[in-house]
mmCIF file of C-alpha atoms in Angstrom:
data_model
loop_
_atom_site.group_PDB
_atom_site.id
_atom_site.type_symbol
_atom_site.label_atom_id
_atom_site.label_comp_id
_atom_site.label_asym_id
_atom_site.label_seq_id
_atom_site.Cartn_x
_atom_site.Cartn_y
_atom_site.Cartn_z
ATOM 1 C CA MET A 1 0.047 -0.065 -0.012
ATOM 2 C CA SER A 2 1.497 3.350 -1.131
ATOM 3 C CA THR A 3 0.162 6.612 -0.060
ATOM 4 C CA LYS A 4 3.390 8.634 -0.839
ATOM 5 C CA GLY A 5 2.433 12.037 -2.203
ATOM 6 C CA ASP A 6 -1.327 11.754 -1.373
ATOM 7 C CA GLU A 7 -3.003 14.444 0.677
ATOM 8 C CA ILE A 8 -4.224 13.386 4.185
ATOM 9 C CA VAL A 9 -7.758 14.624 4.679
ATOM 10 C CA LEU A 10 -9.915 14.960 7.679
ATOM 11 C CA ILE A 11 -13.466 13.662 6.369
ATOM 12 C CA GLY A 12 -15.491 13.502 9.443
ATOM 13 C CA GLY A 13 -15.988 14.474 13.226
ATOM 14 C CA GLY A 14 -18.168 13.793 16.116
ATOM 15 C CA LEU A 15 -18.637 14.377 19.769
ATOM 16 C CA SER A 16 -20.456 12.911 22.474
ATOM 17 C CA LYS A 17 -21.787 15.406 24.899
ATOM 18 C CA PHE A 18 -19.311 16.930 27.353
ATOM 19 C CA SER A 19 -20.759 17.094 30.931
ATOM 20 C CA ARG A 20 -19.683 17.556 34.407
ATOM 21 C CA ALA A 21 -21.395 13.998 35.001
ATOM 22 C CA ARG A 22 -22.389 11.303 32.504
ATOM 23 C CA PRO A 23 -24.384 8.710 34.428
ATOM 24 C CA ASP A 24 -25.867 7.468 31.125
ATOM 25 C CA GLY A 25 -23.097 5.171 30.230
ATOM 26 C CA THR A 26 -19.282 4.437 30.082
ATOM 27 C CA PRO A 27 -16.326 5.849 28.094
ATOM 28 C CA VAL A 28 -16.871 2.923 25.806
ATOM 29 C CA ASP A 29 -20.527 3.867 25.306
ATOM 30 C CA TRP A 30 -19.406 7.622 24.686
ATOM 31 C CA MET A 31 -16.826 6.733 22.314
ATOM 32 C CA THR A 32 -19.099 4.556 20.226
ATOM 33 C CA GLU A 33 -21.560 7.508 20.132
ATOM 34 C CA ALA A 34 -18.941 9.863 18.992
ATOM 35 C CA ALA A 35 -17.483 7.312 16.407
ATOM 36 C CA GLN A 36 -20.818 6.766 14.792
ATOM 37 C CA ASP A 37 -21.397 10.526 14.496
ATOM 38 C CA ALA A 38 -17.921 10.757 12.865
ATOM 39 C CA PHE A 39 -18.894 8.010 10.371
ATOM 40 C CA ASP A 40 -22.066 9.707 9.505
ATOM 41 C CA ASP A 41 -20.375 13.116 9.061
ATOM 42 C CA ALA A 42 -17.839 11.429 6.747
ATOM 43 C CA GLY A 43 -20.424 9.527 4.925
ATOM 44 C CA VAL A 44 -18.355 6.258 5.277
ATOM 45 C CA GLU A 45 -19.341 2.798 6.267
ATOM 46 C CA PRO A 46 -17.428 1.547 9.483
ATOM 47 C CA LEU A 47 -16.541 -1.621 7.557
ATOM 48 C CA HIS A 48 -14.267 0.142 5.236
ATOM 49 C CA ILE A 49 -12.242 1.788 8.015
ATOM 50 C CA ASP A 50 -8.676 0.071 7.990
ATOM 51 C CA GLU A 51 -7.511 0.932 11.509
ATOM 52 C CA THR A 52 -8.410 2.564 14.713
ATOM 53 C CA VAL A 53 -6.370 4.821 17.251
ATOM 54 C CA VAL A 54 -7.902 5.034 20.718
ATOM 55 C CA ALA A 55 -6.952 7.867 23.062
ATOM 56 C CA TYR A 56 -7.603 7.748 26.935
ATOM 57 C CA GLU A 57 -5.317 8.738 29.824
ATOM 58 C CA SER A 58 -6.274 6.448 32.663
ATOM 59 C CA GLU A 59 -7.585 3.036 32.737
ATOM 60 C CA ILE A 60 -8.331 3.709 36.515
ATOM 61 C CA LEU A 61 -10.612 6.542 35.703
ATOM 62 C CA ALA A 62 -12.296 4.576 33.014
ATOM 63 C CA ARG A 63 -12.493 1.323 35.046
ATOM 64 C CA GLN A 64 -11.753 -0.645 32.020
ATOM 65 C CA LEU A 65 -8.356 -2.156 31.030
ATOM 66 C CA SER A 66 -7.726 -2.629 27.207
ATOM 67 C CA MET A 67 -10.538 -0.314 26.374
ATOM 68 C CA GLY A 68 -9.284 -0.097 22.674
ATOM 69 C CA GLN A 69 -10.237 -3.836 22.180
ATOM 70 C CA VAL A 70 -13.670 -3.436 24.010
ATOM 71 C CA LEU A 71 -14.446 -0.363 21.586
ATOM 72 C CA GLN A 72 -13.256 -2.191 18.568
ATOM 73 C CA ASP A 73 -15.728 -5.037 19.357
ATOM 74 C CA ALA A 74 -18.430 -2.502 20.039
ATOM 75 C CA LEU A 75 -17.937 -0.888 16.838
ATOM 76 C CA GLY A 76 -18.021 -3.888 14.745
ATOM 77 C CA LEU A 77 -14.454 -3.261 13.513
ATOM 78 C CA CYS A 78 -12.788 -6.685 14.427
ATOM 79 C CA PRO A 79 -10.354 -8.100 13.109
ATOM 80 C CA LYS A 80 -8.951 -4.707 11.956
ATOM 81 C CA PRO A 81 -5.960 -3.387 13.989
ATOM 82 C CA SER A 82 -6.294 -1.014 16.824
ATOM 83 C CA LEU A 83 -3.787 0.977 18.821
ATOM 84 C CA ARG A 84 -3.868 2.879 22.029
ATOM 85 C CA VAL A 85 -1.990 6.086 22.708
ATOM 86 C CA GLU A 86 -1.563 8.001 25.910
ATOM 87 C CA ALA A 87 0.152 11.399 26.698
ATOM 88 C CA GLY A 88 -1.788 12.927 29.615
ATOM 89 C CA GLY A 89 -3.655 15.937 28.519
ATOM 90 C CA GLY A 90 -2.087 15.829 25.187
ATOM 91 C CA THR A 91 -3.430 12.501 24.399
ATOM 92 C CA GLY A 92 -5.918 13.364 21.744
ATOM 93 C CA GLY A 93 -3.325 15.426 19.973
ATOM 94 C CA ALA A 94 -0.880 12.375 19.971
ATOM 95 C CA ALA A 95 -3.677 10.268 18.513
ATOM 96 C CA LEU A 96 -4.034 12.729 15.796
ATOM 97 C CA ARG A 97 -0.415 12.598 15.197
ATOM 98 C CA THR A 98 -0.152 8.873 15.108
ATOM 99 C CA ALA A 99 -2.841 8.714 12.605
ATOM 100 C CA PHE A 100 -1.291 11.263 10.399
ATOM 101 C CA ALA A 101 2.049 9.286 10.586
ATOM 102 C CA TYR A 102 0.290 5.941 9.760
ATOM 103 C CA LEU A 103 -1.382 7.443 6.662
ATOM 104 C CA ARG A 104 1.620 9.122 5.440
ATOM 105 C CA GLY A 105 3.721 6.000 6.023
ATOM 106 C CA GLY A 106 1.287 3.833 4.112
ATOM 107 C CA LEU A 107 0.371 1.696 6.800
ATOM 108 C CA CYS A 108 -3.370 2.224 6.004
ATOM 109 C CA GLU A 109 -5.499 4.601 3.967
ATOM 110 C CA SER A 110 -8.234 5.375 6.520
ATOM 111 C CA ILE A 111 -8.287 5.666 10.170
ATOM 112 C CA LEU A 112 -10.606 6.424 12.928
ATOM 113 C CA VAL A 113 -9.299 8.397 16.013
ATOM 114 C CA VAL A 114 -11.393 8.278 18.970
ATOM 115 C CA GLY A 115 -10.914 9.339 22.590
ATOM 116 C CA ALA A 116 -12.687 9.761 25.916
ATOM 117 C CA ASP A 117 -12.172 9.985 29.658
ATOM 118 C CA ALA A 118 -14.302 9.706 32.703
ATOM 119 C CA VAL A 119 -13.169 12.546 35.031
ATOM 120 C CA GLY A 120 -16.670 13.904 36.069
ATOM 121 C CA ARG A 121 -18.379 13.934 39.258
ATOM 122 C CA GLN A 122 -19.099 10.196 39.439
ATOM 123 C CA VAL A 123 -15.255 9.629 40.040
ATOM 124 C CA PRO A 124 -14.318 10.475 43.480
ATOM 125 C CA PRO A 125 -12.239 13.891 43.342
ATOM 126 C CA ALA A 126 -9.422 12.201 45.374
ATOM 127 C CA THR A 127 -9.109 9.575 42.773
ATOM 128 C CA VAL A 128 -8.826 11.987 39.978
ATOM 129 C CA ARG A 129 -6.236 14.122 41.787
ATOM 130 C CA GLU A 130 -4.097 10.874 42.609
ATOM 131 C CA VAL A 131 -4.123 9.922 38.841
ATOM 132 C CA TYR A 132 -3.273 13.163 37.723
ATOM 133 C CA ALA A 133 -0.423 13.480 40.256
ATOM 134 C CA LEU A 134 0.785 10.132 38.931
ATOM 135 C CA SER A 135 1.081 12.000 35.268
ATOM 136 C CA GLY A 136 3.847 14.102 36.771
ATOM 137 C CA ASP A 137 7.251 12.909 37.936
ATOM 138 C CA VAL A 138 6.203 10.618 40.828
ATOM 139 C CA ASP A 139 9.678 10.285 42.443
ATOM 140 C CA PHE A 140 10.204 14.042 42.753
ATOM 141 C CA GLU A 141 6.981 16.119 42.251
ATOM 142 C CA MET A 142 4.426 13.818 44.029
ATOM 143 C CA ALA A 143 6.643 13.240 46.929
ATOM 144 C CA ALA A 144 6.969 17.026 47.391
ATOM 145 C CA GLY A 145 3.302 17.487 47.391
ATOM 146 C CA GLY A 146 2.973 19.364 44.178
ATOM 147 C CA SER A 147 0.093 19.640 41.949
ATOM 148 C CA PHE A 148 -0.457 20.785 38.309
ATOM 149 C CA LEU A 149 -2.613 23.658 39.427
ATOM 150 C CA THR A 150 0.379 24.859 41.690
ATOM 151 C CA TYR A 151 2.970 24.544 38.892
ATOM 152 C CA TYR A 152 0.540 26.418 36.388
ATOM 153 C CA ALA A 153 0.153 29.228 38.978
ATOM 154 C CA LEU A 154 3.895 29.638 39.607
ATOM 155 C CA MET A 155 4.350 29.886 35.800
ATOM 156 C CA ILE A 156 1.652 32.477 35.257
ATOM 157 C CA GLN A 157 3.294 34.305 38.329
ATOM 158 C CA GLU A 158 6.441 34.598 36.608
ATOM 159 C CA HIS A 159 4.849 35.873 33.503
ATOM 160 C CA MET A 160 3.062 38.558 35.387
ATOM 161 C CA ALA A 161 6.321 39.503 37.115
ATOM 162 C CA ARG A 162 8.187 39.843 33.946
ATOM 163 C CA TYR A 163 5.532 41.372 31.698
ATOM 164 C CA GLY A 164 3.018 42.954 33.784
ATOM 165 C CA THR A 165 0.247 40.554 32.762
ATOM 166 C CA THR A 166 -2.733 41.227 34.876
ATOM 167 C CA VAL A 167 -5.688 39.167 36.318
ATOM 168 C CA GLU A 168 -8.085 41.274 34.498
ATOM 169 C CA GLN A 169 -6.338 40.329 31.253
ATOM 170 C CA MET A 170 -6.500 36.718 32.135
ATOM 171 C CA ALA A 171 -10.209 36.966 33.145
ATOM 172 C CA THR A 172 -11.069 38.127 29.467
ATOM 173 C CA VAL A 173 -10.127 34.588 28.498
ATOM 174 C CA SER A 174 -12.601 33.032 30.588
ATOM 175 C CA VAL A 175 -15.408 35.470 29.422
ATOM 176 C CA LYS A 176 -14.469 34.643 25.814
ATOM 177 C CA ASN A 177 -14.355 31.037 26.273
ATOM 178 C CA HIS A 178 -17.641 30.605 28.377
ATOM 179 C CA ARG A 179 -19.500 32.972 25.837
ATOM 180 C CA ASN A 180 -18.278 30.729 22.745
ATOM 181 C CA ALA A 181 -19.649 27.639 24.619
ATOM 182 C CA CYS A 182 -23.098 29.226 24.869
ATOM 183 C CA ALA A 183 -23.138 28.513 20.944
ATOM 184 C CA ASN A 184 -21.865 25.028 21.390
ATOM 185 C CA PRO A 185 -24.545 22.446 22.406
ATOM 186 C CA MET A 186 -21.855 19.851 23.152
ATOM 187 C CA ALA A 187 -20.331 22.206 25.716
ATOM 188 C CA CYS A 188 -20.685 21.629 29.490
ATOM 189 C CA MET A 189 -20.080 25.236 30.825
ATOM 190 C CA PRO A 190 -21.914 27.756 28.630
ATOM 191 C CA MET A 191 -21.994 30.984 30.767
ATOM 192 C CA SER A 192 -22.463 34.760 30.140
ATOM 193 C CA ILE A 193 -19.944 36.218 32.718
ATOM 194 C CA THR A 194 -18.147 39.475 33.081
ATOM 195 C CA VAL A 195 -14.426 39.942 34.132
ATOM 196 C CA GLU A 196 -15.680 41.011 37.545
ATOM 197 C CA ASP A 197 -17.563 37.621 37.851
ATOM 198 C CA VAL A 198 -14.186 35.849 37.149
ATOM 199 C CA ILE A 199 -12.109 37.919 39.543
ATOM 200 C CA ASN A 200 -14.646 37.654 42.422
ATOM 201 C CA SER A 201 -15.169 33.939 41.890
ATOM 202 C CA PRO A 202 -13.591 31.764 44.774
ATOM 203 C CA PRO A 203 -9.701 31.658 45.080
ATOM 204 C CA ILE A 204 -7.962 28.334 44.208
ATOM 205 C CA VAL A 205 -4.124 29.065 43.854
ATOM 206 C CA THR A 206 -2.993 32.727 43.302
ATOM 207 C CA PRO A 207 -3.563 34.292 41.073
ATOM 208 C CA TYR A 208 -6.147 31.656 39.694
ATOM 209 C CA LYS A 209 -9.833 32.024 40.764
ATOM 210 C CA ARG A 210 -12.355 29.168 40.114
ATOM 211 C CA LEU A 211 -13.616 30.840 36.755
ATOM 212 C CA ASP A 212 -9.962 31.045 35.553
ATOM 213 C CA CYS A 213 -9.875 27.043 35.521
ATOM 214 C CA SER A 214 -11.083 24.454 33.013
ATOM 215 C CA VAL A 215 -13.722 21.888 33.866
ATOM 216 C CA LEU A 216 -13.238 18.146 34.382
ATOM 217 C CA ALA A 217 -15.773 16.485 32.317
ATOM 218 C CA ASP A 218 -16.964 13.322 30.880
ATOM 219 C CA GLY A 219 -17.254 12.971 27.126
ATOM 220 C CA ALA A 220 -15.798 11.789 23.868
ATOM 221 C CA ALA A 221 -14.766 12.819 20.566
ATOM 222 C CA ALA A 222 -13.819 11.097 17.122
ATOM 223 C CA ALA A 223 -12.472 11.928 13.764
ATOM 224 C CA VAL A 224 -11.943 10.096 10.457
ATOM 225 C CA LEU A 225 -8.863 10.791 8.616
ATOM 226 C CA ALA A 226 -7.871 9.167 5.265
ATOM 227 C CA THR A 227 -5.869 9.594 2.058
ATOM 228 C CA ARG A 228 -7.491 11.679 -0.556
ATOM 229 C CA ARG A 229 -7.633 8.697 -2.897
ATOM 230 C CA TRP A 230 -9.489 6.692 -0.225
ATOM 231 C CA ALA A 231 -11.877 9.556 0.556
ATOM 232 C CA GLN A 232 -12.907 9.940 -3.227
ATOM 233 C CA LYS A 233 -13.730 6.256 -3.340
ATOM 234 C CA HIS A 234 -15.558 5.705 -0.005
ATOM 235 C CA ALA A 235 -17.024 9.111 1.348
ATOM 236 C CA ASP A 236 -20.348 9.854 0.224
ATOM 237 C CA ASP A 237 -20.767 13.572 -1.284
ATOM 238 C CA TRP A 238 -16.948 14.062 -1.107
ATOM 239 C CA ALA A 239 -16.854 16.041 -4.264
ATOM 240 C CA GLN A 240 -19.636 18.148 -3.120
ATOM 241 C CA ARG A 241 -18.372 19.247 0.296
ATOM 242 C CA ALA A 242 -15.635 21.638 1.411
ATOM 243 C CA GLN A 243 -12.608 19.416 1.793
ATOM 244 C CA VAL A 244 -10.203 19.738 4.700
ATOM 245 C CA VAL A 245 -6.622 18.791 4.385
ATOM 246 C CA MET A 246 -4.004 18.080 7.425
ATOM 247 C CA THR A 247 -1.089 19.804 6.081
ATOM 248 C CA GLY A 248 1.133 20.082 9.246
ATOM 249 C CA SER A 249 1.668 18.291 12.580
ATOM 250 C CA GLY A 250 4.251 19.040 15.076
ATOM 251 C CA CYS A 251 5.409 17.499 18.418
ATOM 252 C CA ALA A 252 7.835 18.350 20.936
ATOM 253 C CA THR A 253 8.730 17.605 24.762
ATOM 254 C CA GLU A 254 9.961 19.661 27.759
ATOM 255 C CA ARG A 255 11.596 18.720 30.980
ATOM 256 C CA VAL A 256 8.764 17.407 33.166
ATOM 257 C CA ARG A 257 9.914 19.271 36.371
ATOM 258 C CA VAL A 258 9.434 22.985 35.836
ATOM 259 C CA GLY A 259 12.186 23.657 38.337
ATOM 260 C CA ASP A 260 14.754 21.944 36.060
ATOM 261 C CA ARG A 261 13.837 24.130 32.869
ATOM 262 C CA PRO A 262 16.688 26.360 31.506
ATOM 263 C CA ARG A 263 16.696 29.963 32.392
ATOM 264 C CA PRO A 264 16.231 32.594 31.107
ATOM 265 C CA TYR A 265 14.445 30.695 28.402
ATOM 266 C CA PRO A 266 11.746 28.984 28.789
ATOM 267 C CA GLY A 267 11.931 29.540 32.598
ATOM 268 C CA LEU A 268 8.553 29.276 34.185
ATOM 269 C CA ALA A 269 6.843 31.883 31.906
ATOM 270 C CA HIS A 270 7.089 30.126 28.440
ATOM 271 C CA PHE A 271 6.230 26.790 26.879
ATOM 272 C CA ARG A 272 9.379 25.834 24.824
ATOM 273 C CA ALA A 273 7.904 22.548 23.766
ATOM 274 C CA LYS A 274 4.864 24.376 22.385
ATOM 275 C CA ARG A 275 7.020 26.595 20.369
ATOM 276 C CA GLU A 276 9.145 23.809 18.997
ATOM 277 C CA ALA A 277 5.783 21.817 18.040
ATOM 278 C CA ALA A 278 4.528 24.849 16.325
ATOM 279 C CA MET A 279 7.434 25.693 14.278
ATOM 280 C CA MET A 280 7.619 22.029 13.152
ATOM 281 C CA ALA A 281 3.913 22.041 12.076
ATOM 282 C CA TYR A 282 4.345 25.671 10.477
ATOM 283 C CA SER A 283 7.233 24.433 8.475
ATOM 284 C CA MET A 284 5.446 21.385 7.168
ATOM 285 C CA ALA A 285 2.389 23.563 6.183
ATOM 286 C CA GLY A 286 4.401 26.439 4.703
ATOM 287 C CA ILE A 287 3.268 28.949 7.340
ATOM 288 C CA THR A 288 5.638 31.705 7.885
ATOM 289 C CA ASP A 289 3.384 34.414 9.505
ATOM 290 C CA PRO A 290 0.825 32.567 11.740
ATOM 291 C CA ARG A 291 -0.997 35.610 13.184
ATOM 292 C CA ARG A 292 -1.944 36.622 9.483
ATOM 293 C CA GLU A 293 -1.986 33.139 7.775
ATOM 294 C CA LEU A 294 -4.411 31.299 10.263
ATOM 295 C CA ASP A 295 -7.997 32.163 10.347
ATOM 296 C CA VAL A 296 -9.062 30.404 13.492
ATOM 297 C CA ALA A 297 -7.402 28.213 16.329
ATOM 298 C CA GLU A 298 -8.147 25.903 19.155
ATOM 299 C CA VAL A 299 -5.399 26.218 21.936
ATOM 300 C CA ALA A 300 -4.808 24.574 25.261
ATOM 301 C CA ASP A 301 -6.517 26.518 28.035
ATOM 302 C CA PRO A 302 -6.316 24.477 31.055
ATOM 303 C CA TYR A 303 -6.218 27.745 32.950
ATOM 304 C CA THR A 304 -6.757 31.319 31.436
ATOM 305 C CA GLY A 305 -3.101 32.243 32.019
ATOM 306 C CA ALA A 306 -1.965 29.181 30.087
ATOM 307 C CA GLU A 307 -3.932 30.370 26.960
ATOM 308 C CA LEU A 308 -2.101 33.723 27.041
ATOM 309 C CA GLN A 309 1.106 31.896 27.423
ATOM 310 C CA ALA A 310 0.041 29.640 24.460
ATOM 311 C CA TYR A 311 -0.730 32.707 22.326
ATOM 312 C CA GLU A 312 3.049 33.811 22.684
ATOM 313 C CA ASP A 313 4.725 30.295 22.008
ATOM 314 C CA LEU A 314 2.470 29.735 19.063
ATOM 315 C CA LEU A 315 3.829 32.927 17.450
ATOM 316 C CA PHE A 316 0.544 34.662 17.522
ATOM 317 C CA CYS A 317 2.199 37.599 19.186
ATOM 318 C CA GLY A 318 5.424 38.482 20.821
ATOM 319 C CA TYR A 319 6.382 37.591 24.493
ATOM 320 C CA GLY A 320 4.550 39.708 26.904
ATOM 321 C CA GLU A 321 1.949 41.039 24.404
ATOM 322 C CA SER A 322 -0.885 38.342 24.843
ATOM 323 C CA GLY A 323 -2.619 40.076 27.777
ATOM 324 C CA THR A 324 -2.919 43.458 26.227
ATOM 325 C CA LEU A 325 -4.039 41.900 22.960
ATOM 326 C CA ALA A 326 -6.495 39.508 24.623
ATOM 327 C CA ALA A 327 -8.043 42.505 26.311
ATOM 328 C CA ALA A 328 -8.339 44.337 23.245
ATOM 329 C CA GLY A 329 -10.440 41.613 21.696
ATOM 330 C CA MET A 330 -7.877 40.237 19.084
ATOM 331 C CA PHE A 331 -8.746 36.525 19.933
ATOM 332 C CA ASP A 332 -12.616 37.001 20.237
ATOM 333 C CA HIS A 333 -15.138 35.912 17.597
ATOM 334 C CA GLY A 334 -14.821 38.700 15.176
ATOM 335 C CA GLY A 335 -11.262 39.505 16.236
ATOM 336 C CA GLU A 336 -8.028 39.168 14.361
ATOM 337 C CA LEU A 337 -7.550 35.614 15.161
ATOM 338 C CA PRO A 338 -10.598 33.973 16.784
ATOM 339 C CA THR A 339 -9.373 31.362 19.185
ATOM 340 C CA ASN A 340 -11.243 28.697 21.144
ATOM 341 C CA THR A 341 -14.584 29.147 19.105
ATOM 342 C CA SER A 342 -15.596 25.820 20.691
ATOM 343 C CA GLY A 343 -15.428 27.111 24.116
ATOM 344 C CA GLY A 344 -12.119 25.511 24.757
ATOM 345 C CA LEU A 345 -11.242 23.523 27.787
ATOM 346 C CA ILE A 346 -12.700 26.192 30.093
ATOM 347 C CA GLY A 347 -16.068 26.127 28.248
ATOM 348 C CA LEU A 348 -16.454 22.988 26.422
ATOM 349 C CA GLY A 349 -14.882 20.687 29.030
ATOM 350 C CA ALA A 350 -11.761 18.802 29.462
ATOM 351 C CA PRO A 351 -11.930 15.071 29.297
ATOM 352 C CA PRO A 352 -8.092 14.505 28.413
ATOM 353 C CA GLY A 353 -8.504 11.779 25.806
ATOM 354 C CA ALA A 354 -11.103 13.620 24.010
ATOM 355 C CA MET A 355 -9.679 17.209 24.003
ATOM 356 C CA GLY A 356 -7.312 17.213 21.154
ATOM 357 C CA ILE A 357 -9.638 15.425 18.794
ATOM 358 C CA ALA A 358 -12.510 17.702 19.813
ATOM 359 C CA GLN A 359 -10.424 20.551 18.630
ATOM 360 C CA ALA A 360 -9.843 19.052 15.300
ATOM 361 C CA CYS A 361 -13.734 18.517 14.937
ATOM 362 C CA GLU A 362 -14.188 22.187 15.811
ATOM 363 C CA ILE A 363 -11.671 23.219 13.131
ATOM 364 C CA LEU A 364 -13.192 20.937 10.582
ATOM 365 C CA SER A 365 -16.685 22.472 11.154
ATOM 366 C CA GLN A 366 -15.172 25.897 11.027
ATOM 367 C CA LEU A 367 -13.341 25.163 7.665
ATOM 368 C CA ARG A 368 -16.510 23.712 6.275
ATOM 369 C CA GLY A 369 -18.380 26.665 7.321
ATOM 370 C CA GLU A 370 -20.844 24.582 9.417
ATOM 371 C CA CYS A 371 -20.759 25.981 12.931
ATOM 372 C CA PRO A 372 -23.569 27.867 14.273
ATOM 373 C CA PRO A 373 -23.576 31.568 13.173
ATOM 374 C CA ALA A 374 -22.725 32.789 16.755
ATOM 375 C CA ARG A 375 -19.384 31.137 16.365
ATOM 376 C CA GLN A 376 -18.653 30.781 12.799
ATOM 377 C CA VAL A 377 -15.597 32.358 11.593
ATOM 378 C CA SER A 378 -16.316 34.126 8.335
ATOM 379 C CA ASN A 379 -14.434 32.567 5.324
ATOM 380 C CA ALA A 380 -12.197 30.387 7.570
ATOM 381 C CA ARG A 381 -9.638 28.563 5.427
ATOM 382 C CA ARG A 382 -6.793 27.671 7.635
ATOM 383 C CA GLY A 383 -6.855 26.502 11.236
ATOM 384 C CA LEU A 384 -4.576 25.207 14.179
ATOM 385 C CA ALA A 385 -5.175 22.774 16.827
ATOM 386 C CA ASP A 386 -2.884 22.783 19.910
ATOM 387 C CA ILE A 387 -3.023 20.623 22.889
ATOM 388 C CA HIS A 388 -0.426 19.604 25.590
ATOM 389 C CA GLY A 389 0.075 17.282 28.670
ATOM 390 C CA GLY A 390 1.480 17.909 32.028
ATOM 391 C CA THR A 391 2.856 21.648 32.325
ATOM 392 C CA ALA A 392 3.172 21.654 28.605
ATOM 393 C CA SER A 393 5.880 18.940 28.981
ATOM 394 C CA PHE A 394 4.242 17.239 25.810
ATOM 395 C CA CYS A 395 2.806 19.467 23.053
ATOM 396 C CA THR A 396 1.384 18.609 19.640
ATOM 397 C CA VAL A 397 0.249 21.100 17.042
ATOM 398 C CA SER A 398 -1.851 20.259 13.894
ATOM 399 C CA ILE A 399 -2.583 22.361 10.980
ATOM 400 C CA PHE A 400 -5.751 21.955 8.696
ATOM 401 C CA GLU A 401 -6.542 23.843 5.476
ATOM 402 C CA ARG A 402 -9.646 24.077 3.340
ATOM 403 C CA ARG A 403 -9.330 23.091 -0.446
ATOM 404 C CA ASP A 404 -12.253 24.241 -2.677
#
């Protein structure tokens, strides 16, 4: 099987409702629902799919080992091959990159990427905290009693000290993402709030308040990728729909322990791995000026400050400029570069295995012009999906483009 020179296309996407609690099923149920929606959106029959990549962070939270095999059976895809990937909060992005590599390498011509996690209210909070702590360096960070929230707070504190970033600027991110979620029926936290609401919400770890934080949620997302040749043969209405090509993929890593990161750069204020992943993806996609060549972006926003930091290392703006630009509306719907139109992790919700895939689904809908008017970006032709795990110790960036 040779796919050399054939474009990799994103032909379908589907989500299972993101919610603070999904007592109506299991991650396998939610992934089955999302996969069926993706098949329907792509106009393909499951029996034609060559391979599956399954993304979930924790068997403990899912209460199911070997979930990929169980899902394969549930979808009727046996005896086709299936692969599980895991990269903390970056798991969904790692799954997309794996699929991209499989297709470009000729291992298959079509692939289902599907992910989920159960981190909603039916899982005891202590269990979630323990599993998330195990995602760091257990020998050093966990023993010291640290948590990701603490480390993210330290990182944005350094950004604030270095550049004058303010809590008001961070709060604008929460206002934007919750507002965008109001136009997304799959989102779990649609809210109409003000900067003052964010600042006056209960404190968590300085400078973060409750409404600065993303929301742990149950849910699933799925996407179907294929070679153009396969899509032309198997996808209904392929020639009549806007075609979306995956033109770039980047991945990079950083030292897990934030205190070990080099100074002055990246120090605590910057995400070096995100910058490296972005530059790799931009180079592959032929992008030299992301701020002007991208029309829409989905970026990792576990906390409001992390979204500001992401703008800078994705080269949307210079270091220290993100807060001012965010407050001026550059990243709002209708701004120069609308970001997290889905609601992001803050508004849509944050099941780790699904997040990166859900981002790709949002970009697909944007580039096709199929989003509700309240969040549709006018004439969007190129989009970015950025997701990371840990304190951005693992990062992936994907680029998608519309072809008419």
